[in-house]
PDB file of C-alpha atoms in Angstrom:
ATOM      1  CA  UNK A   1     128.373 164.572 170.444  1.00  0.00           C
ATOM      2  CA  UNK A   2     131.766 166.167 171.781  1.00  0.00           C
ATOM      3  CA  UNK A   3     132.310 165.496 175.647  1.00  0.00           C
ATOM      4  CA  UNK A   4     132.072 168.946 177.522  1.00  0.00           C
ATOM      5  CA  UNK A   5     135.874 169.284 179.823  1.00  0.00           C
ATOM      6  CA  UNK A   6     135.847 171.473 182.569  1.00  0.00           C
ATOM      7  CA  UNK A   7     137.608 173.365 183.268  1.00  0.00           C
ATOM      8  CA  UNK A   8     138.820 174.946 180.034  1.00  0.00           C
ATOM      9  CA  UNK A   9     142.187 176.176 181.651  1.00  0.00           C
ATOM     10  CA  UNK A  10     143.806 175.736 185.493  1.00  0.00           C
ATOM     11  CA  UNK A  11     147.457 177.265 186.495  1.00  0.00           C
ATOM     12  CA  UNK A  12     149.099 175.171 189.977  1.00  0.00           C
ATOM     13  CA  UNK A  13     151.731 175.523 191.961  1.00  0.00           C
ATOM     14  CA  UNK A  14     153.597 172.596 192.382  1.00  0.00           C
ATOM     15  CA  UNK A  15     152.784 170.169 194.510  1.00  0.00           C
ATOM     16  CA  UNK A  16     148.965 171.531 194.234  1.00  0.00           C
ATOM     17  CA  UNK A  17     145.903 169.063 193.272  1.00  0.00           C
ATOM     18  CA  UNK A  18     143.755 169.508 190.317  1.00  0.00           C
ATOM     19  CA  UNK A  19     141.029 167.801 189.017  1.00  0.00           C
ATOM     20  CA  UNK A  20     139.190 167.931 185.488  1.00  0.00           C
ATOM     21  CA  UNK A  21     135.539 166.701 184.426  1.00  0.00           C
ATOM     22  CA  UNK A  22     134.567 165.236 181.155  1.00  0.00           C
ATOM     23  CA  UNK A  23     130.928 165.412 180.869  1.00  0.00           C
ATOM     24  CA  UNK A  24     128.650 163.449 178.496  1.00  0.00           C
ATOM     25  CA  UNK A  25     124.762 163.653 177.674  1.00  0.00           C
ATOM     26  CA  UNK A  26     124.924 160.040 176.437  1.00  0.00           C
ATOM     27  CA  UNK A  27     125.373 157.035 178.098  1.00  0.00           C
ATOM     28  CA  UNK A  28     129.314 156.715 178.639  1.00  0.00           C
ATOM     29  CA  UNK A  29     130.622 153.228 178.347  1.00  0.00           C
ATOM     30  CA  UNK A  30     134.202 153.962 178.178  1.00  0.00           C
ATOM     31  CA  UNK A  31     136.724 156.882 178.865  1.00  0.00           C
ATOM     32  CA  UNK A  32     139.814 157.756 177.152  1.00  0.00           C
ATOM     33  CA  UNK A  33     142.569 160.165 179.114  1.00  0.00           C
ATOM     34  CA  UNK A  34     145.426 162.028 177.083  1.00  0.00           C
ATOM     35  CA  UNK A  35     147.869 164.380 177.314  1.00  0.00           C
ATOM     36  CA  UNK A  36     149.216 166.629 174.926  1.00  0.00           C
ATOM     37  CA  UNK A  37     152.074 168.830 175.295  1.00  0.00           C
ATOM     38  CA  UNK A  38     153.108 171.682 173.238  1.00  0.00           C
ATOM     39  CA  UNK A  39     154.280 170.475 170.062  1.00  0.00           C
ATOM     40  CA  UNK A  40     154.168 166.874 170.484  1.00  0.00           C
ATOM     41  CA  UNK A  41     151.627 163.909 170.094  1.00  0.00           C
ATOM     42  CA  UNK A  42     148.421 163.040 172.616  1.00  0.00           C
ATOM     43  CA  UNK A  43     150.070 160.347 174.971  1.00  0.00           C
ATOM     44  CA  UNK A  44     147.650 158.199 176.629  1.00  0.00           C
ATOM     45  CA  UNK A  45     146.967 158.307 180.149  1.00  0.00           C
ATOM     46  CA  UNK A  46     144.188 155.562 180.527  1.00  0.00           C
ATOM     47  CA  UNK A  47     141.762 153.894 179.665  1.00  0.00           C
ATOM     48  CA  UNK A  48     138.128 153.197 182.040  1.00  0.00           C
ATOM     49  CA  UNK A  49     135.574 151.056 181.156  1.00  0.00           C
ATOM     50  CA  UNK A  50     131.810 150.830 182.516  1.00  0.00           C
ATOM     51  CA  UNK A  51     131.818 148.725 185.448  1.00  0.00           C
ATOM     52  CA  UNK A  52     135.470 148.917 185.997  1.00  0.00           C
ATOM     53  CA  UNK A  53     137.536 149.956 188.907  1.00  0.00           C
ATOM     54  CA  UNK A  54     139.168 153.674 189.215  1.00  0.00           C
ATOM     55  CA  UNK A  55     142.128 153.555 187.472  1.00  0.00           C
ATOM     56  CA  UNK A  56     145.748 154.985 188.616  1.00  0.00           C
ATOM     57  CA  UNK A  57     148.581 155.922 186.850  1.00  0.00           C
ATOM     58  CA  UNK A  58     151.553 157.385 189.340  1.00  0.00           C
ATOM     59  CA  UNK A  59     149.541 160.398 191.011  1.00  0.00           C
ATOM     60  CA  UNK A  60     147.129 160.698 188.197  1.00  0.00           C
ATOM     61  CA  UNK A  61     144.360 158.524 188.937  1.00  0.00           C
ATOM     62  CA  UNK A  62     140.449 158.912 187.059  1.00  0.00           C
ATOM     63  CA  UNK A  63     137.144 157.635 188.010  1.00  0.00           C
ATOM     64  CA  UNK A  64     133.644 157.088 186.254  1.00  0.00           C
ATOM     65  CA  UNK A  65     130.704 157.715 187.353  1.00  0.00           C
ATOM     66  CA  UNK A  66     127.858 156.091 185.313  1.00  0.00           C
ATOM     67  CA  UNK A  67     124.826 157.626 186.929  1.00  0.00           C
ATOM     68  CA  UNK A  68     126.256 161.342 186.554  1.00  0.00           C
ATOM     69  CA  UNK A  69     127.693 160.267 182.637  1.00  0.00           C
ATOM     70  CA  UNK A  70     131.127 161.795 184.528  1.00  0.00           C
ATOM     71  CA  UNK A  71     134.202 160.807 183.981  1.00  0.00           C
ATOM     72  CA  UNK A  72     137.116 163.023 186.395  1.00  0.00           C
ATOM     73  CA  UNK A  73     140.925 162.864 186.481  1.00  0.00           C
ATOM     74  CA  UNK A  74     142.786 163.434 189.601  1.00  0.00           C
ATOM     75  CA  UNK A  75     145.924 164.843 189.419  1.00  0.00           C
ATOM     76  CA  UNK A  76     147.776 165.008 192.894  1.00  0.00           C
ATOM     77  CA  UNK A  77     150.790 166.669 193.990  1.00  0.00           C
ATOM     78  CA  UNK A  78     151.629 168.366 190.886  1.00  0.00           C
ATOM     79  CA  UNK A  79     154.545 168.656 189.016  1.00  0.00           C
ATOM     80  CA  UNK A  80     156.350 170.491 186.461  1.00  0.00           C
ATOM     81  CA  UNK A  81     156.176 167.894 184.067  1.00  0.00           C
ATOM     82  CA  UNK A  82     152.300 167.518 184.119  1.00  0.00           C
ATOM     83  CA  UNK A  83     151.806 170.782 182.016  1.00  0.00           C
ATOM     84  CA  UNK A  84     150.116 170.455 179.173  1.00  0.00           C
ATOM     85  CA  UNK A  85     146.467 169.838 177.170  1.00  0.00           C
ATOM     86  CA  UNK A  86     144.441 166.911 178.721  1.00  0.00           C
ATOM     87  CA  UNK A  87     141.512 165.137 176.436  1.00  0.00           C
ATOM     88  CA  UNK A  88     139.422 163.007 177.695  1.00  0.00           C
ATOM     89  CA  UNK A  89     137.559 160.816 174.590  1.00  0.00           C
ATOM     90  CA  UNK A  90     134.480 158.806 174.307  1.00  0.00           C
ATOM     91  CA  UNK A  91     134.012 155.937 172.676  1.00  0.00           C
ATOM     92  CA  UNK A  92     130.807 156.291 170.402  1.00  0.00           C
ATOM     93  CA  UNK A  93     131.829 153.501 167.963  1.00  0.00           C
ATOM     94  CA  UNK A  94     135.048 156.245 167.342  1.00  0.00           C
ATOM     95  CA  UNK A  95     136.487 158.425 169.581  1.00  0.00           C
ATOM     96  CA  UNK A  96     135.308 161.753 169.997  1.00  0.00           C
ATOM     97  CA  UNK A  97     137.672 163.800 172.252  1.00  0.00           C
ATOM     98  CA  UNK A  98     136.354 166.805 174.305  1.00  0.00           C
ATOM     99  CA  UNK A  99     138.086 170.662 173.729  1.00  0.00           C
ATOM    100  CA  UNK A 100     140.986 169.942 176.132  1.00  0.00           C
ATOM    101  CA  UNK A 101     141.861 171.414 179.710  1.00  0.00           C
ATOM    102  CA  UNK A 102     144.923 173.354 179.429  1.00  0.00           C
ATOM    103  CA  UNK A 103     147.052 172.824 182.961  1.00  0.00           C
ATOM    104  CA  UNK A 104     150.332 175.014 184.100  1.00  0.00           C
ATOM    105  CA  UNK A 105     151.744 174.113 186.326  1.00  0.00           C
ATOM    106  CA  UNK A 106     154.683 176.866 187.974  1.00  0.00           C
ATOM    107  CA  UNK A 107     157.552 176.583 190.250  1.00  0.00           C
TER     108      UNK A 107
ATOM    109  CA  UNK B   1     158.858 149.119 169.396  1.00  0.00           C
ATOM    110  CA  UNK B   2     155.421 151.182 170.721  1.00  0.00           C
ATOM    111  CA  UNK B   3     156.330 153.814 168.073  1.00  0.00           C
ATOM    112  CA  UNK B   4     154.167 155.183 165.768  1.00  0.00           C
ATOM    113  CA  UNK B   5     156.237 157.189 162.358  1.00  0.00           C
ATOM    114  CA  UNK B   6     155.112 159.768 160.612  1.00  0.00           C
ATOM    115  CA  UNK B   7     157.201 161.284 157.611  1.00  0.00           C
ATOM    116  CA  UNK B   8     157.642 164.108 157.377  1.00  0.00           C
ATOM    117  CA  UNK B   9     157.624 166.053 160.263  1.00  0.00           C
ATOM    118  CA  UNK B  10     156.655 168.990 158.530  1.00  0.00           C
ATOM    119  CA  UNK B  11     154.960 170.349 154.953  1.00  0.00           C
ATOM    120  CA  UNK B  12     154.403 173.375 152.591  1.00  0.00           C
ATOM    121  CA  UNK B  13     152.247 172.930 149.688  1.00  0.00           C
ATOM    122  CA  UNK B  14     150.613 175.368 147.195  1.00  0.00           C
ATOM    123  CA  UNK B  15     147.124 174.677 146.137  1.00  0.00           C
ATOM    124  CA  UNK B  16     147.775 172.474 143.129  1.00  0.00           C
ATOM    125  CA  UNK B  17     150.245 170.344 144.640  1.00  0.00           C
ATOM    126  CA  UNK B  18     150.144 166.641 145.148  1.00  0.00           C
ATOM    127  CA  UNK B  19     151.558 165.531 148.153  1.00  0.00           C
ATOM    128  CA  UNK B  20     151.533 162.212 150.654  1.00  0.00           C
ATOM    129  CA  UNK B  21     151.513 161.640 154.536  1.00  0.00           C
ATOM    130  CA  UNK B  22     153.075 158.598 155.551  1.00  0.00           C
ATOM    131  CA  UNK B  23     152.664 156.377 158.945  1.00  0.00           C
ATOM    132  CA  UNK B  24     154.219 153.587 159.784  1.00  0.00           C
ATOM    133  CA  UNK B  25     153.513 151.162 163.030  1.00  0.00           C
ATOM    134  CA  UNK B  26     155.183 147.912 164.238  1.00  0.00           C
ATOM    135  CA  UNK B  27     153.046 147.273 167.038  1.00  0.00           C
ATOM    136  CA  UNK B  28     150.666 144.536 165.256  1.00  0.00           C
ATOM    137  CA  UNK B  29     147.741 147.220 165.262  1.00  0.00           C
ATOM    138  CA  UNK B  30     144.810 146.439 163.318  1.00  0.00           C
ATOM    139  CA  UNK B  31     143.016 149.663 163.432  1.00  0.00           C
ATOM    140  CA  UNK B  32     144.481 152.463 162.472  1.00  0.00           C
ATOM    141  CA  UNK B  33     143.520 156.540 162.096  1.00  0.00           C
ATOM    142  CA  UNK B  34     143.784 159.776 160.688  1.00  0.00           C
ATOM    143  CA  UNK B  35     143.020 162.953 163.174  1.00  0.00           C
ATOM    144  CA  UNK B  36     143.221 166.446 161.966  1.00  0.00           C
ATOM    145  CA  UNK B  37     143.912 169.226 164.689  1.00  0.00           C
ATOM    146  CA  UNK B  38     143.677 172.730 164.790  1.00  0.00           C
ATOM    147  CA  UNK B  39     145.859 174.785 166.741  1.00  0.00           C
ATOM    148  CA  UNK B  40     143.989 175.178 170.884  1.00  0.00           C
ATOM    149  CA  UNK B  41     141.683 172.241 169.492  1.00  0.00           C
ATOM    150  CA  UNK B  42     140.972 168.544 170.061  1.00  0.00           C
ATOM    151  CA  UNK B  43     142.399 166.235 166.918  1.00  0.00           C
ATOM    152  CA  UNK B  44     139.151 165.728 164.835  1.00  0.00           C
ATOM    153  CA  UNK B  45     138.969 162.293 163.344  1.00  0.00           C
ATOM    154  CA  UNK B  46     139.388 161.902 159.963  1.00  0.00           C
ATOM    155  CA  UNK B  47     139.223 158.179 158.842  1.00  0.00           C
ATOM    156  CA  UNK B  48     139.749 154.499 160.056  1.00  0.00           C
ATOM    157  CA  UNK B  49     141.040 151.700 158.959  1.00  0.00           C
ATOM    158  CA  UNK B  50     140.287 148.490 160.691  1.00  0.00           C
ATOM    159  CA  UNK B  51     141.883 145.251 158.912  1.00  0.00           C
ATOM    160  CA  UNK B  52     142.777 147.494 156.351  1.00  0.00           C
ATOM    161  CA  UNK B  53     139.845 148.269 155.327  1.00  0.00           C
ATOM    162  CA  UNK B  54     137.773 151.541 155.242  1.00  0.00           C
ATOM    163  CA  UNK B  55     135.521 151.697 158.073  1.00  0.00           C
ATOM    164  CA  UNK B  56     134.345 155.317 158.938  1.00  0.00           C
ATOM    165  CA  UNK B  57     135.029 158.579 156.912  1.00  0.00           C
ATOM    166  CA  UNK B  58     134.251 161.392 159.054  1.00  0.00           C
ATOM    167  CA  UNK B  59     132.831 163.088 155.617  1.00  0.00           C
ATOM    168  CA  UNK B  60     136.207 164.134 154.822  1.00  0.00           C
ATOM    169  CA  UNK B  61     136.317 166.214 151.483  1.00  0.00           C
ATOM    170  CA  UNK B  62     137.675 164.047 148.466  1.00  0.00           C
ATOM    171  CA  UNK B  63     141.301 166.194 148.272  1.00  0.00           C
ATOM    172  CA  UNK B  64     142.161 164.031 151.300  1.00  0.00           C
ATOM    173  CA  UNK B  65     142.088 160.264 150.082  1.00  0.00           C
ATOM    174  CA  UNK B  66     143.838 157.802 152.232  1.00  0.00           C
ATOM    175  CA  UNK B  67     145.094 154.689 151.540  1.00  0.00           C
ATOM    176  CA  UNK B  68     145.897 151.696 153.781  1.00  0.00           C
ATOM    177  CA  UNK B  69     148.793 149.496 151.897  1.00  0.00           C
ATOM    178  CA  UNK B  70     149.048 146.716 154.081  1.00  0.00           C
ATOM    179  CA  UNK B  71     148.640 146.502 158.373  1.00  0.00           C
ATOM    180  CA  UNK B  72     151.823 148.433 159.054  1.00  0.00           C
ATOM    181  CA  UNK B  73     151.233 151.556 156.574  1.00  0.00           C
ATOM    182  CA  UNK B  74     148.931 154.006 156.449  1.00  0.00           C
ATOM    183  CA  UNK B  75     149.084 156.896 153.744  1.00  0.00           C
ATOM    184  CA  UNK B  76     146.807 160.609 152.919  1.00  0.00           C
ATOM    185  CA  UNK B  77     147.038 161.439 149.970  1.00  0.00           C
ATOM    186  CA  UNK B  78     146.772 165.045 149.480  1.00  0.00           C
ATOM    187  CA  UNK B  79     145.263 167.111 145.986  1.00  0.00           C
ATOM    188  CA  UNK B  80     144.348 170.725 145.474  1.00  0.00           C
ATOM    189  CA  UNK B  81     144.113 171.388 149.325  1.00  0.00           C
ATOM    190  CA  UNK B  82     143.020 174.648 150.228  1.00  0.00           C
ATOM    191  CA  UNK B  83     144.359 177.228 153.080  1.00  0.00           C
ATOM    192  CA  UNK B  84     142.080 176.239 155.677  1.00  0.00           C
ATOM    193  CA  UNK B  85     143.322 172.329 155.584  1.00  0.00           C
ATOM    194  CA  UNK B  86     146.423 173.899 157.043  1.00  0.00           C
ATOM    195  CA  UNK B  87     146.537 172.094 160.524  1.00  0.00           C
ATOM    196  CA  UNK B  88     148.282 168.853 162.257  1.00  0.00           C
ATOM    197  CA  UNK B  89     147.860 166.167 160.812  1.00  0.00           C
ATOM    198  CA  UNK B  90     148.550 162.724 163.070  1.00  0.00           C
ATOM    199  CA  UNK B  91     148.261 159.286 162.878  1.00  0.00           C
ATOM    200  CA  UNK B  92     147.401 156.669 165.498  1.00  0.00           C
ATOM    201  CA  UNK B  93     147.137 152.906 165.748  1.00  0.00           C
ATOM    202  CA  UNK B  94     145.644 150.541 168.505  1.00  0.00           C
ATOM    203  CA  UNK B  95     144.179 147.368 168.730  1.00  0.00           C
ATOM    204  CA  UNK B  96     140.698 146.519 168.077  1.00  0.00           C
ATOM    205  CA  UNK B  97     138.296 145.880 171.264  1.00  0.00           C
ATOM    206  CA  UNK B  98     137.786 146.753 174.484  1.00  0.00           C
ATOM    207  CA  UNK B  99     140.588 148.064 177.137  1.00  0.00           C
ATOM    208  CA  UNK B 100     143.148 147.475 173.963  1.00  0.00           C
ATOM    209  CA  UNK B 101     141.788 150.618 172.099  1.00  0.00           C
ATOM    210  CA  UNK B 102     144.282 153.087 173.396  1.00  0.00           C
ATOM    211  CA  UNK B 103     145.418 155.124 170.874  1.00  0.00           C
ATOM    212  CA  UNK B 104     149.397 155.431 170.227  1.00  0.00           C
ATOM    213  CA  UNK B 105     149.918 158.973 168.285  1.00  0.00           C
ATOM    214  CA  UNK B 106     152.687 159.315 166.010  1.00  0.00           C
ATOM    215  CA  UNK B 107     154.292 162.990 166.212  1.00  0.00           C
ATOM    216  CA  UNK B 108     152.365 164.369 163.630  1.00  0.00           C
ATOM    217  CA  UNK B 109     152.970 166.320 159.957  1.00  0.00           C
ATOM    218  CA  UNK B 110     152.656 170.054 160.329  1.00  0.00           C
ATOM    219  CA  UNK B 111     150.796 170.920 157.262  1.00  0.00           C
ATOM    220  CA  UNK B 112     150.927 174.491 155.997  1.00  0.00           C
ATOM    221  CA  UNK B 113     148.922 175.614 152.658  1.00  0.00           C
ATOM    222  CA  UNK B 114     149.745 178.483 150.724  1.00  0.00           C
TER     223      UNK B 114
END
């Protein structure tokens, strides 16, 4: 079953926070986070498993929440070159990746 | 080298073509993958290999056969495609287990049917 992203779309200004859900019905026992920009390949962002710490990554940091089946990324002080598609993926056996949250950010 | 290679970058084929994607990783991977994505969607997966061997087919049709030469290379085969398979086609790798499973993505074959 595909993980449900929300939201679908956000625009920010720089410097602006953001933060994107990834929603499951089943049990999660570990989170993917990617990026995707326009033309190019999903990078990875990280990884969480269950029972692990929140994870950072410069000022994009994500946490899990078990009892909720959440998993949300924080992005913090914005910047031009976080634009793009994030996925967030659940591993069922294989990854299933949700639809994406598309993020602008402007000058 | 955290590179993933995909040749080529980008493809036109008519219907009754025969054509091959090719990936190649240096990384020491064991597992690698297949995705299919649509333009404004999330790569679908396709197939995995883990230890070069077959382990899921996403019920992929049988004009898309992939092939898994040896822990480094990964090919799809491609025969009598239609329109719709038009789409990005990418390959990852990772390791096998736990935290290790992030995916590395190569850049992907633009795939256009006519």
């Amino acid at each position: 079953q595909q993980p449900v992203q929300s939201p679908q779309a956000v625009i920010l200004r720089e410097g602006e926070d953001a933060v994107i859900n990834c929603s499951s019905s089943k049990a999660l026992y570990s989170v993917h986070w990617y990026r995707q920009k326009h033309g190019e390949a999903p990078v990875f962002l990280m990884i969480l498993l269950k029972g692990g710490e929140q994870k950072g990554h410069e000022k994009i940091s994500a946490s899990f929440n078990e009892k909720k089946q959440q998993s949300s990324l924080y992005l913090t002080a914005s910047q031009l070159s976080y634009s793009g598609t994030y996925f967030c993926g659940l591993q069922y056996g294989k990854l299933i990746f949700g639809q994406g949250t598309e993020l602008s950010v402007k000058p | 080298d955290t590179e993933v290679t995909q040749t080529p970058k980008h493809l036109v084929m008519g219907m009754t073509n025969k054509k091959s994607l090719k990936c190649e990783q240096h990384m020491g991977h064991r597992a690698m993958y297949w995705y299919k994505q649509k333009a404004k969607k999330p790569p679908e997966l396709m197939f995995v290999y883990s230890y070069e061997k077959l382990s899921i087919n996403e019920s992929v049709p049988s004009r898309f056969s992939p092939e898994c030469p040896n822990s480094s290379l990964l090919n799809l085969h491609l025969h009598a495609l239609q329109p719709e398979d038009s789409a990005l086609y990418l390959c990852a790798s990772s390791q096998i287990g736990g935290e290790e499973e992030k995916l590395f993505f190569g850049s992907g074959t633009q795939l256009s049917v006519l």
